[in-house]
Each structure stands twice: as structure tokens, then as C-alpha cells.
């Protein structure tokens, strides 16, 4: 009778167990990471523990150690930054309003705050002759006050020019669009020429006779519509 050959089991036949153990470990680590990044409902967790009888058997209440997530921390920092920027705009508005009061300019320059930021409205006579875009010398003091202020803030600044609805047709200004844009540009050029300010901080816009604040039915109303608005933008709304 032939003898049966003894079957020799290779050590490699058990290697799959090592691979399986590694896989289980990786899956366990993955779910631990998911658990650590998830938001745990404290009430539901306690209900689960109580249903399993863990609270009674241990003689103590189950508790969760709550950690502030990175997203929550970032959100808190963002709110603090926005709050500081809002307070800075309030400070700027107060400073300008005090200057206007001290120099009796409230009738021709107004300073307020809306969703755009701090909005300064300068009537035409503060800066320009009618139909011209060259800044008058009497407008220098207020522009100097603003220029010094602008060097201390990073906010974007919009200069918007407006006219009344009376047509203009000259060699330099064929229409109110050119005149209003030239006035806005003149104000920006003044700031850049006299202060350490970059052109990237400014935007010049000419609206012409569009967007009047009142109807052009009288000379007084037309005078109100001929204006330059300087807007210190609110960074939270950009």
C-alpha cells in the first residue's frame, strides 16, 4: 500500500489574516477620525447611554467633553474682525462729522453711514465751478483732511460724480457723462498726488444726470443734484 504524502502547509497560507487585520485597523482609524470631527448631540448621546444601562451600571452620568472645532474657532475670529471693521467705520464717520461741525460745512457737505459704508456728499460749489472739473482751492482743506484719514485705512474708496439734467456740450466735456467722470477722477488724482495712496484703492464713477437726489424742477434742486459722493466702503458688504 502506498503511503500518503504528508501535506506541508506553507506559512504563506496565514498571511491573509495579517492583511485583514490591517484592513480592520484602517477602517477603525477612519471611523475614529469621523467621530472626532462630528458634532455630537449631547441629549441624544445621554439617551443612548441610558438605554444601554451604562449610566446605572457605572453609578455616574455619562458626559461628553466638547471641543471647539476649527470651523467654530474660525467663525468666531471672523465675527470679531467684522466687528472691529464696523467700529472703525463708526470712528471715521464721527471724525468727519466733527470736522464738518467745527468748520461750519454741514450745509454743503453731509456725512452718513448706510449699507455701502460711510458716505460723504459734497455739493458742487465745495470743489468745482459749474461746468468744470478743476478742483477749487477752497476745497483743498477738506480733501486734505480726508487724504490724511485715507492713509490710515485699507478700505476701498469710491468717488462718484453727478450732474443736473441740463445738457453740456463743450470740447472737453461733450456730455454730462464726461463731466461727472472727470470730476470723480480729479478728486482721486488729488489724493494720489498729495498723499501716499495707491490708485488701486480708488474707483472713479461718473453717473452724469442719472440718479438725482431730487427732481430737477428748480435751481435749488439742480444744485443739490450737482454733487460728488465719496464712499468709504464697508468691507463686510464687498
C-alpha positions as a printed Julia matrix, in Angstrom:
238×3 Matrix{Float64}:
   0.0     0.0     0.0
   1.28    3.4    -0.94
   1.95    5.81    1.86
   0.16    9.12    1.76
   2.43   12.04    1.47
   2.19   14.39    4.38
   0.8    17.74    3.28
   3.0    20.59    4.32
   1.14   23.85    4.94
   3.09   26.83    3.82
   3.44   29.72    6.25
   2.08   31.93    3.47
  -1.41   30.44    3.89
  -1.95   32.58    7.02
  -0.74   35.84    5.53
  -4.26   36.83    4.56
  -5.03   37.23    8.25
  -2.35   39.9     8.56
  -3.78   41.77    5.59
  -7.3    41.5     7.01
  -6.14   42.78   10.39
  -4.5    45.79    8.7
  -7.72   46.49    6.82
  -9.8    46.33   10.01
  -7.35   48.66   11.75
  -7.54   51.2     8.92
 -11.32   51.12    8.95
 -11.32   51.6    12.72
  -8.98   54.6    12.45
 -11.18   56.06    9.7
 -14.32   55.9    11.82
 -12.49   57.29   14.85
 -11.47   60.29   12.73
 -15.04   60.75   11.51
 -16.29   60.56   15.07
 -13.75   63.12   16.29
 -14.79   65.62   13.59
 -18.53   65.19   14.02
 -20.87   67.29   16.16
 -22.32   65.14   18.95
 -25.84   65.78   20.21
 -25.35   65.71   23.98
 -29.01   64.91   24.73
 -29.22   62.06   22.22
 -25.93   60.64   23.48
 -27.2    60.54   27.06
 -30.44   58.91   25.9
 -28.4    56.24   24.12
 -26.25   55.65   27.19
 -29.3    55.4    29.44
 -30.99   52.95   27.06
 -27.92   50.74   27.27
 -27.95   50.92   31.07
 -24.43   52.36   31.19
 -25.36   55.24   33.45
 -26.94   52.97   36.08
 -24.29   50.28   35.99
 -21.47   52.75   36.38
 -23.25   54.79   39.01
 -22.43   58.02   37.24
 -23.84   60.1    34.43
 -22.23   59.85   31.05
 -20.74   63.08   29.8
 -19.17   64.42   26.64
 -16.05   66.52   26.56
 -16.81   69.21   23.99
 -14.02   70.66   21.94
 -14.28   73.8    19.87
 -13.88   72.79   16.24
 -11.57   74.67   13.91
 -14.58   75.89   11.91
 -16.21   77.29   15.06
 -12.98   78.98   16.05
 -12.59   80.49   12.57
 -16.19   81.7    12.62
 -15.58   83.41   15.96
 -12.45   85.1    14.63
 -14.32   86.29   11.53
 -17.08   87.83   13.62
 -14.51   89.64   15.73
 -12.76   91.03   12.64
 -16.06   92.24   11.16
 -16.99   93.86   14.45
 -13.66   95.7    14.54
 -14.11   96.91   10.96
 -17.6    98.17   11.75
 -16.28  100.05   14.79
 -13.57  101.58   12.58
 -16.2   102.93   10.18
 -18.06  104.47   13.12
 -14.85  106.16   14.21
 -14.25  107.54   10.71
 -17.82  108.87   10.5
 -17.52  110.6    13.86
 -14.2   112.2    12.92
 -15.6   113.59    9.66
 -18.79  114.84   11.32
 -16.75  116.67   13.97
 -14.64  118.33   11.26
 -17.75  119.47    9.39
 -19.24  120.9    12.56
 -16.07  122.71   13.58
 -15.75  124.28   10.12
 -19.46  125.02    9.56
 -19.67  122.83    6.47
 -22.84  120.88    7.29
 -24.85  122.86    4.72
 -22.67  121.84    1.77
 -21.2   118.51    2.96
 -23.06  115.69    4.66
 -21.67  112.53    6.24
 -23.77  109.47    6.93
 -23.49  105.71    7.0
 -25.53  103.15    5.08
 -25.06   99.62    3.73
 -22.33  100.89    1.4
 -20.21  102.33    4.2
 -19.5   105.93    5.18
 -21.0   108.23    2.53
 -19.84  111.84    2.13
 -21.87  114.08   -0.18
 -20.11  117.23   -1.38
 -22.13  119.86   -3.19
 -20.64  121.18   -6.41
 -19.67  124.58   -5.0
 -17.32  122.96   -2.5
 -14.98  121.69   -5.22
 -15.87  122.99   -8.69
 -17.12  125.84  -10.82
 -20.27  124.97  -12.76
 -19.38  123.02  -15.88
 -15.73  122.5   -14.81
 -13.72  119.66  -13.29
 -10.71  121.54  -11.9
 -10.71  121.5    -8.09
 -11.05  124.9    -6.45
  -8.51  125.92   -3.81
 -11.25  126.37   -1.22
 -11.84  122.62   -1.45
  -8.26  121.73   -0.51
  -8.67  121.8     3.32
 -11.44  119.22    3.36
  -9.71  116.99    0.82
  -6.55  117.22    2.91
  -8.48  116.1     5.96
  -9.76  113.1     4.03
  -6.41  112.33    2.42
  -4.69  112.09    5.79
  -7.52  109.88    7.01
  -7.32  107.59    3.98
  -3.65  106.83    4.64
  -4.67  105.11    7.89
  -7.29  102.75    6.44
  -7.26   99.96    3.82
 -10.89  100.41    2.74
 -11.76  100.77   -0.89
 -12.89  104.31   -1.72
 -15.37  105.12   -4.45
 -15.63  108.62   -5.91
 -18.88  109.21   -7.78
 -19.69  112.27   -9.87
 -23.22  113.56  -10.59
 -24.7   116.47  -12.54
 -28.13  118.01  -13.08
 -30.1   117.39  -16.26
 -29.04  120.5   -18.12
 -27.12  119.43  -21.23
 -23.48  120.36  -21.7
 -21.59  120.2   -24.95
 -18.07  121.52  -24.9
 -14.81  120.39  -26.43
 -13.63  118.9   -23.12
 -17.0   117.62  -21.92
 -19.3   116.57  -24.76
 -21.93  115.43  -22.24
 -22.68  115.18  -18.54
 -21.14  111.71  -18.52
 -17.69  113.11  -19.33
 -18.08  115.98  -16.87
 -19.15  113.77  -13.94
 -16.41  111.23  -14.65
 -13.77  113.96  -14.95
 -14.78  115.39  -11.58
 -14.53  111.99   -9.89
 -11.13  111.44  -11.49
  -9.9   114.89  -10.41
 -10.64  114.09   -6.77
  -8.75  110.8    -6.98
  -5.78  112.43   -8.68
  -5.64  115.0    -5.88
  -5.45  112.32   -3.19
  -2.79  110.32   -5.01
  -0.7   113.41   -5.83
  -0.65  114.74   -2.26
  -0.7   111.6    -0.14
   0.92  108.19   -0.09
  -2.08  106.44   -1.56
  -2.29  103.84   -4.31
  -4.62  104.09   -7.28
  -5.83  100.54   -6.59
  -7.63  101.81   -3.5
  -9.91  104.08   -5.56
 -12.72  103.71   -8.07
 -13.98  106.64  -10.17
 -17.56  106.55  -11.47
 -19.46  109.17  -13.46
 -23.25  108.93  -13.44
 -23.98  112.15  -15.3
 -27.55  113.27  -14.74
 -28.65  109.79  -13.65
 -29.63  109.13  -10.04
 -30.73  112.63   -8.97
 -31.48  113.06   -5.28
 -34.39  115.39   -6.12
 -36.25  116.32   -9.28
 -34.58  118.96  -11.44
 -37.55  121.33  -11.16
 -35.75  124.35   -9.67
 -32.3   125.86   -9.43
 -32.09  124.86   -5.79
 -32.86  121.25   -6.68
 -30.39  121.26   -9.56
 -27.72  122.49   -7.19
 -28.37  119.52   -4.9
 -28.01  117.11   -7.81
 -24.64  118.56   -8.86
 -22.51  116.72   -6.37
 -19.61  114.37   -5.67
 -20.07  111.4    -3.36
 -17.1   109.87   -1.57
 -17.87  106.41   -0.26
 -15.57  104.69    2.23
 -16.69  101.15    1.54
 -17.83   98.76    4.23
 -15.6    95.67    3.74
 -18.27   93.41    5.21
 -20.52   94.14    2.22
 -17.9    93.85   -0.51
